């Protein structure tokens, strides 16, 4: 029954049979999870049921799920000690890597101090860390806040024009938007240097400039449904626009640093 319940979350829209499977199994599993006889007979099964009801396996994060299932496997009779040790070691190594990366990113974010300097930006570093290209995505979230909730139409038009020109002089831009613009260019330079250090060359980064990035926010008061296009040299992503490029696609290709020509870059982008 637990397997049927978990399989139900593989459903797609319109698969009523799997919807019915979840509706049928969920109350029965909830009753079984609290039954004392099941806990006495198989405590690990009771724990697995309780966990599945709260976090179905298909909706969970694999690395987070590993911690739970390692503990379940450890309680299972006849488990392989070598395999258990390897699983724990793998989990701890990856956990240490995440902590190390978050330490570096937290230091960078504190030094950048965008939430205090702008007064409206949300502090989403750890949340955004779950995505790729954390520096870019974190600054991108502040960029989104600027368009969604802060700037007026006139201010945003000037801001967008400055980004199109990649104008580091930032003339005519509202002071807090200058802070965001500097953060964008600094993030670009950081990844630029990382690519140069790792691959020994970085000329292909200039090919990111023609990658036009569009931002469409229909129905938002700050934008009044307008479409503003901003050329961020491959840093700021398009969002739900036709023929748009996701942030990860452009940054991933440019971060790789091994695209040999503008034509090959375009070909790689169109294949993403």
PDB file of C-alpha atoms in Angstrom:
ATOM      1  CA  UNK A   1       0.000   0.000   0.000  1.00  0.00           C
ATOM      2  CA  UNK A   2       2.889   2.342   0.755  1.00  0.00           C
ATOM      3  CA  UNK A   3       4.371   1.618  -2.677  1.00  0.00           C
ATOM      4  CA  UNK A   4       1.017   2.342  -4.337  1.00  0.00           C
ATOM      5  CA  UNK A   5       0.771   5.624  -2.439  1.00  0.00           C
ATOM      6  CA  UNK A   6       4.279   6.666  -3.523  1.00  0.00           C
ATOM      7  CA  UNK A   7       3.579   5.601  -7.113  1.00  0.00           C
ATOM      8  CA  UNK A   8       0.564   7.895  -7.145  1.00  0.00           C
ATOM      9  CA  UNK A   9       2.867  10.905  -7.086  1.00  0.00           C
ATOM     10  CA  UNK A  10       4.236   9.923 -10.480  1.00  0.00           C
ATOM     11  CA  UNK A  11       0.897  10.942 -11.948  1.00  0.00           C
ATOM     12  CA  UNK A  12       0.463  13.616 -14.557  1.00  0.00           C
ATOM     13  CA  UNK A  13      -2.512  15.909 -15.085  1.00  0.00           C
ATOM     14  CA  UNK A  14      -5.634  13.940 -15.864  1.00  0.00           C
ATOM     15  CA  UNK A  15      -4.520  10.542 -14.517  1.00  0.00           C
ATOM     16  CA  UNK A  16      -7.560   9.994 -12.336  1.00  0.00           C
ATOM     17  CA  UNK A  17      -6.642   6.410 -11.432  1.00  0.00           C
ATOM     18  CA  UNK A  18      -3.501   7.554  -9.621  1.00  0.00           C
ATOM     19  CA  UNK A  19      -5.458  10.374  -7.981  1.00  0.00           C
ATOM     20  CA  UNK A  20      -7.835   7.742  -6.661  1.00  0.00           C
ATOM     21  CA  UNK A  21      -4.889   5.607  -5.517  1.00  0.00           C
ATOM     22  CA  UNK A  22      -3.599   8.444  -3.329  1.00  0.00           C
ATOM     23  CA  UNK A  23      -7.081   9.222  -2.019  1.00  0.00           C
ATOM     24  CA  UNK A  24      -7.598   5.547  -1.130  1.00  0.00           C
ATOM     25  CA  UNK A  25      -4.222   4.751   0.417  1.00  0.00           C
ATOM     26  CA  UNK A  26      -3.615   7.967   2.372  1.00  0.00           C
ATOM     27  CA  UNK A  27      -6.229   7.484   5.129  1.00  0.00           C
ATOM     28  CA  UNK A  28      -5.368   3.794   5.491  1.00  0.00           C
ATOM     29  CA  UNK A  29      -1.663   4.595   5.818  1.00  0.00           C
ATOM     30  CA  UNK A  30      -2.402   7.355   8.330  1.00  0.00           C
ATOM     31  CA  UNK A  31      -4.337   4.876  10.449  1.00  0.00           C
ATOM     32  CA  UNK A  32      -1.607   2.253  10.127  1.00  0.00           C
ATOM     33  CA  UNK A  33       1.164   4.684  11.076  1.00  0.00           C
ATOM     34  CA  UNK A  34      -0.414   5.272  14.469  1.00  0.00           C
ATOM     35  CA  UNK A  35      -1.200   1.636  15.175  1.00  0.00           C
ATOM     36  CA  UNK A  36       0.774   0.219  18.090  1.00  0.00           C
ATOM     37  CA  UNK A  37       0.839  -3.304  16.662  1.00  0.00           C
ATOM     38  CA  UNK A  38       2.616  -2.072  13.509  1.00  0.00           C
ATOM     39  CA  UNK A  39       5.173  -0.149  15.569  1.00  0.00           C
ATOM     40  CA  UNK A  40       5.888  -3.289  17.576  1.00  0.00           C
ATOM     41  CA  UNK A  41       6.026  -5.530  14.496  1.00  0.00           C
ATOM     42  CA  UNK A  42       8.075  -3.238  12.235  1.00  0.00           C
ATOM     43  CA  UNK A  43       9.040   0.156  13.635  1.00  0.00           C
ATOM     44  CA  UNK A  44      10.935   1.133  10.476  1.00  0.00           C
ATOM     45  CA  UNK A  45       7.832   0.600   8.329  1.00  0.00           C
ATOM     46  CA  UNK A  46       5.817   2.815  10.660  1.00  0.00           C
ATOM     47  CA  UNK A  47       8.508   5.498  10.384  1.00  0.00           C
ATOM     48  CA  UNK A  48       8.558   5.199   6.598  1.00  0.00           C
ATOM     49  CA  UNK A  49       4.782   5.587   6.411  1.00  0.00           C
ATOM     50  CA  UNK A  50       4.791   8.642   8.671  1.00  0.00           C
ATOM     51  CA  UNK A  51       7.603  10.171   6.629  1.00  0.00           C
ATOM     52  CA  UNK A  52       5.896   9.433   3.297  1.00  0.00           C
ATOM     53  CA  UNK A  53       2.653  11.038   4.455  1.00  0.00           C
ATOM     54  CA  UNK A  54       4.549  14.207   5.315  1.00  0.00           C
ATOM     55  CA  UNK A  55       7.118  14.165   2.503  1.00  0.00           C
ATOM     56  CA  UNK A  56       6.285  11.844  -0.421  1.00  0.00           C
ATOM     57  CA  UNK A  57       9.502  10.543  -1.932  1.00  0.00           C
ATOM     58  CA  UNK A  58       8.815  12.054  -5.361  1.00  0.00           C
ATOM     59  CA  UNK A  59       8.321  15.493  -3.822  1.00  0.00           C
ATOM     60  CA  UNK A  60      11.378  15.409  -1.590  1.00  0.00           C
ATOM     61  CA  UNK A  61      14.963  16.504  -2.153  1.00  0.00           C
ATOM     62  CA  UNK A  62      17.173  13.490  -2.649  1.00  0.00           C
ATOM     63  CA  UNK A  63      20.039  14.671  -0.472  1.00  0.00           C
ATOM     64  CA  UNK A  64      17.685  15.531   2.378  1.00  0.00           C
ATOM     65  CA  UNK A  65      15.886  12.213   1.947  1.00  0.00           C
ATOM     66  CA  UNK A  66      19.194  10.370   2.188  1.00  0.00           C
ATOM     67  CA  UNK A  67      19.561  11.286   5.859  1.00  0.00           C
ATOM     68  CA  UNK A  68      16.215   9.683   6.730  1.00  0.00           C
ATOM     69  CA  UNK A  69      16.707   6.538   4.677  1.00  0.00           C
ATOM     70  CA  UNK A  70      20.219   6.008   6.029  1.00  0.00           C
ATOM     71  CA  UNK A  71      18.746   5.891   9.531  1.00  0.00           C
ATOM     72  CA  UNK A  72      16.045   3.473   8.338  1.00  0.00           C
ATOM     73  CA  UNK A  73      18.602   1.219   6.666  1.00  0.00           C
ATOM     74  CA  UNK A  74      20.734   1.223   9.804  1.00  0.00           C
ATOM     75  CA  UNK A  75      17.795  -0.197  11.786  1.00  0.00           C
ATOM     76  CA  UNK A  76      17.105  -2.890   9.187  1.00  0.00           C
ATOM     77  CA  UNK A  77      18.223  -6.368  10.190  1.00  0.00           C
ATOM     78  CA  UNK A  78      20.948  -7.844   8.017  1.00  0.00           C
ATOM     79  CA  UNK A  79      22.068  -4.530   6.565  1.00  0.00           C
ATOM     80  CA  UNK A  80      25.471  -4.284   4.897  1.00  0.00           C
ATOM     81  CA  UNK A  81      27.850  -2.428   7.220  1.00  0.00           C
ATOM     82  CA  UNK A  82      30.217  -1.465   4.399  1.00  0.00           C
ATOM     83  CA  UNK A  83      27.360  -0.016   2.337  1.00  0.00           C
ATOM     84  CA  UNK A  84      26.021   1.841   5.380  1.00  0.00           C
ATOM     85  CA  UNK A  85      29.443   3.296   6.107  1.00  0.00           C
ATOM     86  CA  UNK A  86      29.839   4.388   2.479  1.00  0.00           C
ATOM     87  CA  UNK A  87      26.400   6.052   2.499  1.00  0.00           C
ATOM     88  CA  UNK A  88      27.211   7.983   5.682  1.00  0.00           C
ATOM     89  CA  UNK A  89      30.587   9.020   4.309  1.00  0.00           C
ATOM     90  CA  UNK A  90      29.029  10.222   1.049  1.00  0.00           C
ATOM     91  CA  UNK A  91      26.388  12.216   2.934  1.00  0.00           C
ATOM     92  CA  UNK A  92      28.962  13.842   5.223  1.00  0.00           C
ATOM     93  CA  UNK A  93      31.300  14.740   2.351  1.00  0.00           C
ATOM     94  CA  UNK A  94      28.514  16.426   0.392  1.00  0.00           C
ATOM     95  CA  UNK A  95      27.214  18.138   3.531  1.00  0.00           C
ATOM     96  CA  UNK A  96      30.683  19.532   4.206  1.00  0.00           C
ATOM     97  CA  UNK A  97      30.889  20.777   0.610  1.00  0.00           C
ATOM     98  CA  UNK A  98      27.535  22.555   0.933  1.00  0.00           C
ATOM     99  CA  UNK A  99      28.583  24.137   4.228  1.00  0.00           C
ATOM    100  CA  UNK A 100      31.860  25.285   2.710  1.00  0.00           C
ATOM    101  CA  UNK A 101      30.108  26.838  -0.292  1.00  0.00           C
ATOM    102  CA  UNK A 102      27.506  28.529   1.910  1.00  0.00           C
ATOM    103  CA  UNK A 103      30.273  29.951   4.084  1.00  0.00           C
ATOM    104  CA  UNK A 104      31.902  31.581   1.042  1.00  0.00           C
ATOM    105  CA  UNK A 105      28.565  32.810  -0.304  1.00  0.00           C
ATOM    106  CA  UNK A 106      27.433  34.152   3.069  1.00  0.00           C
ATOM    107  CA  UNK A 107      30.638  36.152   3.409  1.00  0.00           C
ATOM    108  CA  UNK A 108      30.123  37.566  -0.097  1.00  0.00           C
ATOM    109  CA  UNK A 109      26.453  38.365   0.610  1.00  0.00           C
ATOM    110  CA  UNK A 110      27.232  40.101   3.916  1.00  0.00           C
ATOM    111  CA  UNK A 111      29.894  42.220   2.240  1.00  0.00           C
ATOM    112  CA  UNK A 112      27.474  43.073  -0.570  1.00  0.00           C
ATOM    113  CA  UNK A 113      24.814  43.994   2.025  1.00  0.00           C
ATOM    114  CA  UNK A 114      22.058  44.504  -0.548  1.00  0.00           C
ATOM    115  CA  UNK A 115      19.056  44.073   1.801  1.00  0.00           C
ATOM    116  CA  UNK A 116      20.190  46.963   4.005  1.00  0.00           C
ATOM    117  CA  UNK A 117      21.564  49.143   1.212  1.00  0.00           C
ATOM    118  CA  UNK A 118      18.386  48.901  -0.854  1.00  0.00           C
ATOM    119  CA  UNK A 119      15.836  48.542   1.993  1.00  0.00           C
ATOM    120  CA  UNK A 120      13.480  46.464  -0.183  1.00  0.00           C
ATOM    121  CA  UNK A 121      15.544  43.475  -1.330  1.00  0.00           C
ATOM    122  CA  UNK A 122      14.702  40.146   0.253  1.00  0.00           C
ATOM    123  CA  UNK A 123      17.405  38.065   1.909  1.00  0.00           C
ATOM    124  CA  UNK A 124      17.085  34.801  -0.035  1.00  0.00           C
ATOM    125  CA  UNK A 125      20.644  33.492  -0.153  1.00  0.00           C
ATOM    126  CA  UNK A 126      20.038  30.050   1.372  1.00  0.00           C
ATOM    127  CA  UNK A 127      16.822  29.597  -0.611  1.00  0.00           C
ATOM    128  CA  UNK A 128      18.506  30.571  -3.877  1.00  0.00           C
ATOM    129  CA  UNK A 129      21.489  28.351  -3.035  1.00  0.00           C
ATOM    130  CA  UNK A 130      19.305  25.412  -4.051  1.00  0.00           C
ATOM    131  CA  UNK A 131      19.562  26.660  -7.646  1.00  0.00           C
ATOM    132  CA  UNK A 132      22.640  26.719  -9.848  1.00  0.00           C
ATOM    133  CA  UNK A 133      24.780  29.863 -10.203  1.00  0.00           C
ATOM    134  CA  UNK A 134      23.896  31.129  -6.735  1.00  0.00           C
ATOM    135  CA  UNK A 135      25.652  34.482  -7.047  1.00  0.00           C
ATOM    136  CA  UNK A 136      23.869  35.326 -10.272  1.00  0.00           C
ATOM    137  CA  UNK A 137      20.496  34.036  -9.103  1.00  0.00           C
ATOM    138  CA  UNK A 138      20.719  35.852  -5.766  1.00  0.00           C
ATOM    139  CA  UNK A 139      21.463  39.179  -7.441  1.00  0.00           C
ATOM    140  CA  UNK A 140      18.793  38.307 -10.001  1.00  0.00           C
ATOM    141  CA  UNK A 141      16.216  37.948  -7.214  1.00  0.00           C
ATOM    142  CA  UNK A 142      17.036  41.493  -6.050  1.00  0.00           C
ATOM    143  CA  UNK A 143      16.809  42.635  -9.673  1.00  0.00           C
ATOM    144  CA  UNK A 144      13.337  41.083  -9.812  1.00  0.00           C
ATOM    145  CA  UNK A 145      12.338  42.867  -6.600  1.00  0.00           C
ATOM    146  CA  UNK A 146      13.443  46.136  -8.178  1.00  0.00           C
ATOM    147  CA  UNK A 147      11.129  45.635 -11.144  1.00  0.00           C
ATOM    148  CA  UNK A 148       8.273  44.024  -9.238  1.00  0.00           C
ATOM    149  CA  UNK A 149       7.916  46.191  -6.164  1.00  0.00           C
ATOM    150  CA  UNK A 150      10.217  49.192  -6.115  1.00  0.00           C
ATOM    151  CA  UNK A 151      10.882  51.177  -9.271  1.00  0.00           C
ATOM    152  CA  UNK A 152       8.572  53.521 -11.113  1.00  0.00           C
ATOM    153  CA  UNK A 153       8.128  53.194 -14.859  1.00  0.00           C
ATOM    154  CA  UNK A 154      10.453  56.144 -15.518  1.00  0.00           C
ATOM    155  CA  UNK A 155      13.148  54.826 -13.173  1.00  0.00           C
ATOM    156  CA  UNK A 156      12.958  51.344 -14.642  1.00  0.00           C
ATOM    157  CA  UNK A 157      13.195  52.638 -18.199  1.00  0.00           C
ATOM    158  CA  UNK A 158      16.440  54.438 -17.324  1.00  0.00           C
ATOM    159  CA  UNK A 159      17.699  51.376 -15.475  1.00  0.00           C
ATOM    160  CA  UNK A 160      16.903  49.106 -18.416  1.00  0.00           C
ATOM    161  CA  UNK A 161      18.552  51.508 -20.870  1.00  0.00           C
ATOM    162  CA  UNK A 162      21.721  51.544 -18.744  1.00  0.00           C
ATOM    163  CA  UNK A 163      21.802  47.752 -18.748  1.00  0.00           C
ATOM    164  CA  UNK A 164      21.327  47.676 -22.516  1.00  0.00           C
ATOM    165  CA  UNK A 165      24.329  49.971 -22.900  1.00  0.00           C
ATOM    166  CA  UNK A 166      26.209  48.237 -20.068  1.00  0.00           C
ATOM    167  CA  UNK A 167      26.887  51.800 -18.963  1.00  0.00           C
ATOM    168  CA  UNK A 168      29.044  51.650 -15.844  1.00  0.00           C
ATOM    169  CA  UNK A 169      28.811  55.426 -15.433  1.00  0.00           C
ATOM    170  CA  UNK A 170      25.127  54.864 -14.541  1.00  0.00           C
ATOM    171  CA  UNK A 171      24.130  58.447 -15.260  1.00  0.00           C
ATOM    172  CA  UNK A 172      20.543  59.300 -14.380  1.00  0.00           C
ATOM    173  CA  UNK A 173      19.890  56.072 -12.473  1.00  0.00           C
ATOM    174  CA  UNK A 174      18.174  56.186  -9.084  1.00  0.00           C
ATOM    175  CA  UNK A 175      20.797  55.654  -6.278  1.00  0.00           C
ATOM    176  CA  UNK A 176      19.474  52.306  -5.057  1.00  0.00           C
ATOM    177  CA  UNK A 177      19.336  51.010  -8.615  1.00  0.00           C
ATOM    178  CA  UNK A 178      22.996  51.941  -8.986  1.00  0.00           C
ATOM    179  CA  UNK A 179      23.707  49.533  -6.140  1.00  0.00           C
ATOM    180  CA  UNK A 180      21.877  46.757  -8.006  1.00  0.00           C
ATOM    181  CA  UNK A 181      23.664  47.573 -11.260  1.00  0.00           C
ATOM    182  CA  UNK A 182      27.041  47.394  -9.522  1.00  0.00           C
ATOM    183  CA  UNK A 183      26.092  44.040  -8.008  1.00  0.00           C
ATOM    184  CA  UNK A 184      25.181  42.716 -11.460  1.00  0.00           C
ATOM    185  CA  UNK A 185      28.442  43.833 -13.049  1.00  0.00           C
ATOM    186  CA  UNK A 186      30.477  42.557 -10.087  1.00  0.00           C
ATOM    187  CA  UNK A 187      28.799  39.143 -10.310  1.00  0.00           C
ATOM    188  CA  UNK A 188      29.589  39.043 -14.019  1.00  0.00           C
ATOM    189  CA  UNK A 189      33.238  39.895 -13.342  1.00  0.00           C
ATOM    190  CA  UNK A 190      33.525  37.241 -10.624  1.00  0.00           C
ATOM    191  CA  UNK A 191      32.284  34.451 -12.895  1.00  0.00           C
ATOM    192  CA  UNK A 192      34.390  35.882 -15.719  1.00  0.00           C
ATOM    193  CA  UNK A 193      37.521  35.531 -13.588  1.00  0.00           C
ATOM    194  CA  UNK A 194      36.511  32.048 -12.443  1.00  0.00           C
ATOM    195  CA  UNK A 195      36.266  30.906 -16.058  1.00  0.00           C
ATOM    196  CA  UNK A 196      39.569  32.551 -16.891  1.00  0.00           C
ATOM    197  CA  UNK A 197      41.307  30.929 -13.919  1.00  0.00           C
ATOM    198  CA  UNK A 198      39.910  27.479 -14.631  1.00  0.00           C
ATOM    199  CA  UNK A 199      40.253  27.382 -18.413  1.00  0.00           C
ATOM    200  CA  UNK A 200      43.001  29.922 -19.017  1.00  0.00           C
ATOM    201  CA  UNK A 201      40.946  32.057 -21.379  1.00  0.00           C
ATOM    202  CA  UNK A 202      37.788  34.115 -21.194  1.00  0.00           C
ATOM    203  CA  UNK A 203      37.339  35.852 -24.553  1.00  0.00           C
ATOM    204  CA  UNK A 204      34.164  33.866 -25.213  1.00  0.00           C
ATOM    205  CA  UNK A 205      32.411  35.812 -22.452  1.00  0.00           C
ATOM    206  CA  UNK A 206      32.080  38.759 -24.797  1.00  0.00           C
ATOM    207  CA  UNK A 207      29.806  36.615 -26.942  1.00  0.00           C
ATOM    208  CA  UNK A 208      27.236  36.672 -24.142  1.00  0.00           C
ATOM    209  CA  UNK A 209      26.396  40.298 -24.857  1.00  0.00           C
ATOM    210  CA  UNK A 210      24.050  39.682 -27.822  1.00  0.00           C
ATOM    211  CA  UNK A 211      22.000  37.231 -25.732  1.00  0.00           C
ATOM    212  CA  UNK A 212      18.934  39.455 -25.362  1.00  0.00           C
ATOM    213  CA  UNK A 213      17.100  38.842 -22.131  1.00  0.00           C
ATOM    214  CA  UNK A 214      13.456  39.767 -21.768  1.00  0.00           C
ATOM    215  CA  UNK A 215      11.414  40.284 -18.653  1.00  0.00           C
ATOM    216  CA  UNK A 216       7.641  40.146 -18.829  1.00  0.00           C
ATOM    217  CA  UNK A 217       5.565  40.803 -15.734  1.00  0.00           C
ATOM    218  CA  UNK A 218       1.895  40.986 -16.783  1.00  0.00           C
ATOM    219  CA  UNK A 219      -0.451  42.491 -14.252  1.00  0.00           C
ATOM    220  CA  UNK A 220       2.218  43.773 -11.842  1.00  0.00           C
ATOM    221  CA  UNK A 221       1.576  47.335 -10.657  1.00  0.00           C
ATOM    222  CA  UNK A 222       5.209  48.429 -10.892  1.00  0.00           C
ATOM    223  CA  UNK A 223       5.432  47.391 -14.526  1.00  0.00           C
ATOM    224  CA  UNK A 224       1.798  47.931 -15.588  1.00  0.00           C
ATOM    225  CA  UNK A 225       2.074  44.845 -17.772  1.00  0.00           C
ATOM    226  CA  UNK A 226       4.818  46.349 -19.916  1.00  0.00           C
ATOM    227  CA  UNK A 227       7.580  44.330 -21.499  1.00  0.00           C
ATOM    228  CA  UNK A 228      11.080  45.605 -20.821  1.00  0.00           C
ATOM    229  CA  UNK A 229      14.060  43.980 -22.458  1.00  0.00           C
ATOM    230  CA  UNK A 230      17.435  44.154 -20.789  1.00  0.00           C
ATOM    231  CA  UNK A 231      20.738  43.023 -22.230  1.00  0.00           C
ATOM    232  CA  UNK A 232      22.650  41.674 -19.236  1.00  0.00           C
ATOM    233  CA  UNK A 233      25.495  40.071 -21.199  1.00  0.00           C
ATOM    234  CA  UNK A 234      24.132  36.649 -20.370  1.00  0.00           C
ATOM    235  CA  UNK A 235      23.709  37.259 -16.643  1.00  0.00           C
ATOM    236  CA  UNK A 236      20.021  38.179 -16.155  1.00  0.00           C
ATOM    237  CA  UNK A 237      17.631  35.512 -17.381  1.00  0.00           C
ATOM    238  CA  UNK A 238      14.539  35.773 -19.492  1.00  0.00           C
ATOM    239  CA  UNK A 239      11.379  34.883 -17.636  1.00  0.00           C
ATOM    240  CA  UNK A 240       8.514  33.141 -19.396  1.00  0.00           C
ATOM    241  CA  UNK A 241       9.067  34.918 -22.709  1.00  0.00           C
ATOM    242  CA  UNK A 242       8.795  33.355 -26.139  1.00  0.00           C
ATOM    243  CA  UNK A 243      12.230  32.383 -27.477  1.00  0.00           C
ATOM    244  CA  UNK A 244      13.694  33.283 -24.073  1.00  0.00           C
ATOM    245  CA  UNK A 245      16.816  31.769 -22.573  1.00  0.00           C
ATOM    246  CA  UNK A 246      16.850  30.475 -19.003  1.00  0.00           C
ATOM    247  CA  UNK A 247      19.514  31.987 -16.766  1.00  0.00           C
ATOM    248  CA  UNK A 248      21.196  28.634 -16.193  1.00  0.00           C
ATOM    249  CA  UNK A 249      21.533  27.941 -19.923  1.00  0.00           C
ATOM    250  CA  UNK A 250      23.343  31.165 -20.780  1.00  0.00           C
ATOM    251  CA  UNK A 251      25.481  31.293 -17.642  1.00  0.00           C
ATOM    252  CA  UNK A 252      26.285  27.598 -17.851  1.00  0.00           C
ATOM    253  CA  UNK A 253      27.542  27.890 -21.407  1.00  0.00           C
ATOM    254  CA  UNK A 254      29.573  31.008 -20.649  1.00  0.00           C
ATOM    255  CA  UNK A 255      30.870  29.680 -17.334  1.00  0.00           C
ATOM    256  CA  UNK A 256      32.195  26.643 -19.173  1.00  0.00           C
ATOM    257  CA  UNK A 257      34.573  28.976 -20.992  1.00  0.00           C
ATOM    258  CA  UNK A 258      35.242  26.600 -23.853  1.00  0.00           C
ATOM    259  CA  UNK A 259      32.979  27.971 -26.589  1.00  0.00           C
ATOM    260  CA  UNK A 260      35.306  28.791 -29.445  1.00  0.00           C
ATOM    261  CA  UNK A 261      33.212  31.188 -31.518  1.00  0.00           C
ATOM    262  CA  UNK A 262      30.081  33.289 -31.503  1.00  0.00           C
ATOM    263  CA  UNK A 263      28.441  30.881 -33.917  1.00  0.00           C
ATOM    264  CA  UNK A 264      29.137  27.860 -31.734  1.00  0.00           C
ATOM    265  CA  UNK A 265      27.793  29.753 -28.716  1.00  0.00           C
ATOM    266  CA  UNK A 266      24.535  30.481 -30.531  1.00  0.00           C
ATOM    267  CA  UNK A 267      24.285  26.862 -31.649  1.00  0.00           C
ATOM    268  CA  UNK A 268      24.835  25.652 -28.091  1.00  0.00           C
ATOM    269  CA  UNK A 269      22.234  28.072 -26.730  1.00  0.00           C
ATOM    270  CA  UNK A 270      19.598  27.044 -29.277  1.00  0.00           C
ATOM    271  CA  UNK A 271      20.130  23.411 -28.313  1.00  0.00           C
ATOM    272  CA  UNK A 272      19.465  24.045 -24.607  1.00  0.00           C
TER     273      UNK A 272
END
